[in-house]
Coordinates of C-alpha atoms and ligand atoms in Angstrom, one line a residue:
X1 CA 121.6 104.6 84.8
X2 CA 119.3 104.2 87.8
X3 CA 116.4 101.7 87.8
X4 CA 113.0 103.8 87.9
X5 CA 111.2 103.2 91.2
X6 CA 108.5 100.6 90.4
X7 CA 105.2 102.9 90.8
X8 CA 102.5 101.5 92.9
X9 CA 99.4 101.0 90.9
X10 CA 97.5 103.2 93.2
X11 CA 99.2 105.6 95.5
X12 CA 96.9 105.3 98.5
X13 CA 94.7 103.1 99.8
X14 CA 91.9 105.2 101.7
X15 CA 91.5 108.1 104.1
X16 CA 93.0 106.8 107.5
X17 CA 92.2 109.9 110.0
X18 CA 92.0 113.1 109.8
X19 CA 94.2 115.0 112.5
X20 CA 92.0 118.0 114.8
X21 CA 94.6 120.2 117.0
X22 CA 93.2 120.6 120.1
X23 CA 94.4 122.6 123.1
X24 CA 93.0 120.3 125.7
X25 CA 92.5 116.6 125.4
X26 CA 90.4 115.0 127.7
X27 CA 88.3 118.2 127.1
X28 CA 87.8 117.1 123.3
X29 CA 87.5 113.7 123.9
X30 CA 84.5 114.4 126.2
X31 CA 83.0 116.7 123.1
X32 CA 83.7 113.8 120.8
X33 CA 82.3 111.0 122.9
X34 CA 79.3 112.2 124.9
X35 CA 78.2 115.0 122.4
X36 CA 79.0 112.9 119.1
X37 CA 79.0 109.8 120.1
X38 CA 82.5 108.9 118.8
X39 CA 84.7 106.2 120.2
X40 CA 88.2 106.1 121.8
X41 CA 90.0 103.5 120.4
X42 CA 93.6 103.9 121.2
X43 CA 95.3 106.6 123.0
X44 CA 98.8 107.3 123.3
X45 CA 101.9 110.0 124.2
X46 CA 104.3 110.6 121.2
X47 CA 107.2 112.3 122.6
X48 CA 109.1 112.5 119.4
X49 CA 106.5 114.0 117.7
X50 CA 105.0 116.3 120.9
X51 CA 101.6 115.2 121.4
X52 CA 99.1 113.7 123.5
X53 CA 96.4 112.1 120.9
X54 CA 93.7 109.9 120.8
X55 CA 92.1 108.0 118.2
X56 CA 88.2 108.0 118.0
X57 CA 85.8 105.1 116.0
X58 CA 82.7 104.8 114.9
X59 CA 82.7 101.5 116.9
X60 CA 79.5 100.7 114.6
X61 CA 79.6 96.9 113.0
X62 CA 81.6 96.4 110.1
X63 CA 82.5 100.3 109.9
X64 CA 85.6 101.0 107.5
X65 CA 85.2 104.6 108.5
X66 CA 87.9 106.8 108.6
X67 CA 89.0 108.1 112.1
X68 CA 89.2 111.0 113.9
X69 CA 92.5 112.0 115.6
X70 CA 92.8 114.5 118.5
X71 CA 96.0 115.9 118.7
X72 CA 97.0 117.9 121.4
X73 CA 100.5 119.5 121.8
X74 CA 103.2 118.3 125.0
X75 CA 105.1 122.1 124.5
X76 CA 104.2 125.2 122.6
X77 CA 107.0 125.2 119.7
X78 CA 106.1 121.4 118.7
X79 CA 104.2 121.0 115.5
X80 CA 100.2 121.4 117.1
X81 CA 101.1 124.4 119.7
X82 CA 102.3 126.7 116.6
X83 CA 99.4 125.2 114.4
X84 CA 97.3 126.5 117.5
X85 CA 99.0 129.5 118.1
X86 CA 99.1 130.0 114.8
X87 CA 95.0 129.0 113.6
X88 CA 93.5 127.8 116.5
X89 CA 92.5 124.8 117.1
X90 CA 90.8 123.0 113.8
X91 CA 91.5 120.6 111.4
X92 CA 95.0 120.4 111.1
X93 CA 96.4 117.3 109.0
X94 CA 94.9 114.8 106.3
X95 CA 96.1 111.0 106.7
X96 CA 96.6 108.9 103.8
X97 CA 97.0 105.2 104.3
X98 CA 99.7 103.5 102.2
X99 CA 100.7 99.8 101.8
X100 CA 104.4 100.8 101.1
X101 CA 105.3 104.1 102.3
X102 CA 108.7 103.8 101.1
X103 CA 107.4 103.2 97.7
X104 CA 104.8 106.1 98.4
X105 CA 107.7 108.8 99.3
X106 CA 109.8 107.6 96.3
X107 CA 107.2 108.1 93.6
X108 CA 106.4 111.3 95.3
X109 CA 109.6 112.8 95.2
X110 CA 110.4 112.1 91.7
X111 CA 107.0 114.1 91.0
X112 CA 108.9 116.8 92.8
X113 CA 107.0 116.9 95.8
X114 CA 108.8 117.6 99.0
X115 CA 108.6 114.9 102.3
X116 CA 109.4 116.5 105.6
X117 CA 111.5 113.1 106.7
X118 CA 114.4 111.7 104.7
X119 CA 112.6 108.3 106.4
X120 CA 109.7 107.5 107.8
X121 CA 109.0 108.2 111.3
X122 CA 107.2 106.2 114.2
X123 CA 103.3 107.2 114.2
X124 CA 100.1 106.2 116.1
X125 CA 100.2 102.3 117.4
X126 CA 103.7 101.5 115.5
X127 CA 102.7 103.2 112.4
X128 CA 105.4 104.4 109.9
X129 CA 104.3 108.5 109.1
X130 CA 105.7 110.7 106.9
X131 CA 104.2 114.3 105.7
X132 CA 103.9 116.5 102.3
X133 CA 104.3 119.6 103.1
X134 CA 101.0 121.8 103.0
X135 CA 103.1 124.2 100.6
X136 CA 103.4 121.4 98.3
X137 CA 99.8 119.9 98.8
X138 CA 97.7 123.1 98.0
X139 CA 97.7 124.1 101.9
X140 CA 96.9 120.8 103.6
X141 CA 99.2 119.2 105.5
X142 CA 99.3 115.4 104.1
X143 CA 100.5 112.5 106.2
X144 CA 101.1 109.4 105.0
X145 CA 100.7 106.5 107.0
X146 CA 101.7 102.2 106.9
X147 CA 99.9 100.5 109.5
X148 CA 102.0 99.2 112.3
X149 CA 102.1 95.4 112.2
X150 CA 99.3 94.7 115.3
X151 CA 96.8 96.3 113.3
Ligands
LIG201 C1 101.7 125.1 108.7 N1 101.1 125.6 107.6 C2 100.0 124.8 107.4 C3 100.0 123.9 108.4 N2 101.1 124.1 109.2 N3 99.1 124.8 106.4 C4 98.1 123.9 106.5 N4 98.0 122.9 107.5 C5 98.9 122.9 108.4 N5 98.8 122.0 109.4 C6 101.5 126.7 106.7 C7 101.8 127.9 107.5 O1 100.5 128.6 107.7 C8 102.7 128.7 106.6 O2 102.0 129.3 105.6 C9 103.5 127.6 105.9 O3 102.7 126.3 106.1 C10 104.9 127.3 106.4 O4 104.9 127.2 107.8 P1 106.1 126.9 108.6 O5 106.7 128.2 109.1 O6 107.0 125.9 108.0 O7 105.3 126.4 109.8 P2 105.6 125.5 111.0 O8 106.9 125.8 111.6 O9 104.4 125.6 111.8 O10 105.7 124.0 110.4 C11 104.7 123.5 109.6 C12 105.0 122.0 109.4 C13 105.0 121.3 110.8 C14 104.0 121.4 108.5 C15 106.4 121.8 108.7 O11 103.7 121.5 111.4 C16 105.4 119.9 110.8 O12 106.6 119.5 110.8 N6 104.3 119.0 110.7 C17 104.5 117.5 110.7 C18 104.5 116.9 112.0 C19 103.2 117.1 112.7 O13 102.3 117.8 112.3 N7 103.1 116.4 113.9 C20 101.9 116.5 114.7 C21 101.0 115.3 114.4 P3 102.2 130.8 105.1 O14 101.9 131.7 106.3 O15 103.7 130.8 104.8 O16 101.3 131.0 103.9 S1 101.7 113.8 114.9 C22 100.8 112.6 114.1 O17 100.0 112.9 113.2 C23 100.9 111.3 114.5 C24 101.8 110.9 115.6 C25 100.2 110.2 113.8 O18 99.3 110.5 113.0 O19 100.5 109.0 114.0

């Protein structure tokens, strides 16, 4: 018989972005920055995934605040140009953070909830992502996200 996966005593940790599709980056990072006074704090190309994102802070002292991700799409059939083609652009992902995402995905499948990855994929700064898909989440598109090791 197999050994149960040992379930975490909490499944996630905090809200660690939310994800906006954007059709134009620099274009929403102005909005974000001169109109709301956000923050960019890291910025970065993710070819695998195809997008061009930026992550926006408070930058206010001792903020744990959760952050604000622009994504915007490197082609039209990756996952933000058909969410834009698609919606428009809007809020387009919710991002858990985990401690053990491997942990996460296994409790979550044996609940019978369905992970677009068989593993984990590289995220934002040399985080480990993986997704629930918005059919399985009551339509929003969950990501679940370990910290890379330089945060
Ligand atoms: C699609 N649907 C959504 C949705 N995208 N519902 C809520 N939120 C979304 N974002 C609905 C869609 O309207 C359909 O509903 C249904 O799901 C099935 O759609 P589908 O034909 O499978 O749609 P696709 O081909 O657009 O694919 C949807 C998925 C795709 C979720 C499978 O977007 C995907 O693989 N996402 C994961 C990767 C990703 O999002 N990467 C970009 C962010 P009806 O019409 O059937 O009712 S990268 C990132 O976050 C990084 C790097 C990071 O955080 O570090």
């Amino acid at each position: 018989m197999e050994t149960p996966a040992a379930v975490p005593d909490h499944l996630f940790v905090c809200v660690d972005h939310v994800g906006l599709a954007v059709p134009d980056l620099d274009e929403a990072i102005r909005f974000h920055t001169e109109v709301l006074g956000w923050r960019v704090l890291h910025r970065e190309t993710n070819e695998e995934q195809g997008v061009e994102e930026a992550m926006l802070g408070t930058g206010a002292q001792g903020a744990e605040n959760a952050q604000i991700q622009l994504l915007a799409p490197l082609r039209p059939e990756s996952a933000i140009g058909k969410f834009l083609d698609r919606s428009g652009p809007g809020l387009q992902q919710l991002a858990y953070r985990v401690t053990d995402i491997d942990a996460v995905c296994t409790v979550l499948r044996e609940r019978g909830v369905r992970l677009l990855y068989d593993e984990p994929r590289r995220g934002t700064a040399g985080s480990r992502i993986n997704f629930v898909h918005p059919k399985d989440a009551k339509g929003v598109l969950l990501e679940l996200v370990e910290q890379g090791a330089g945060h």
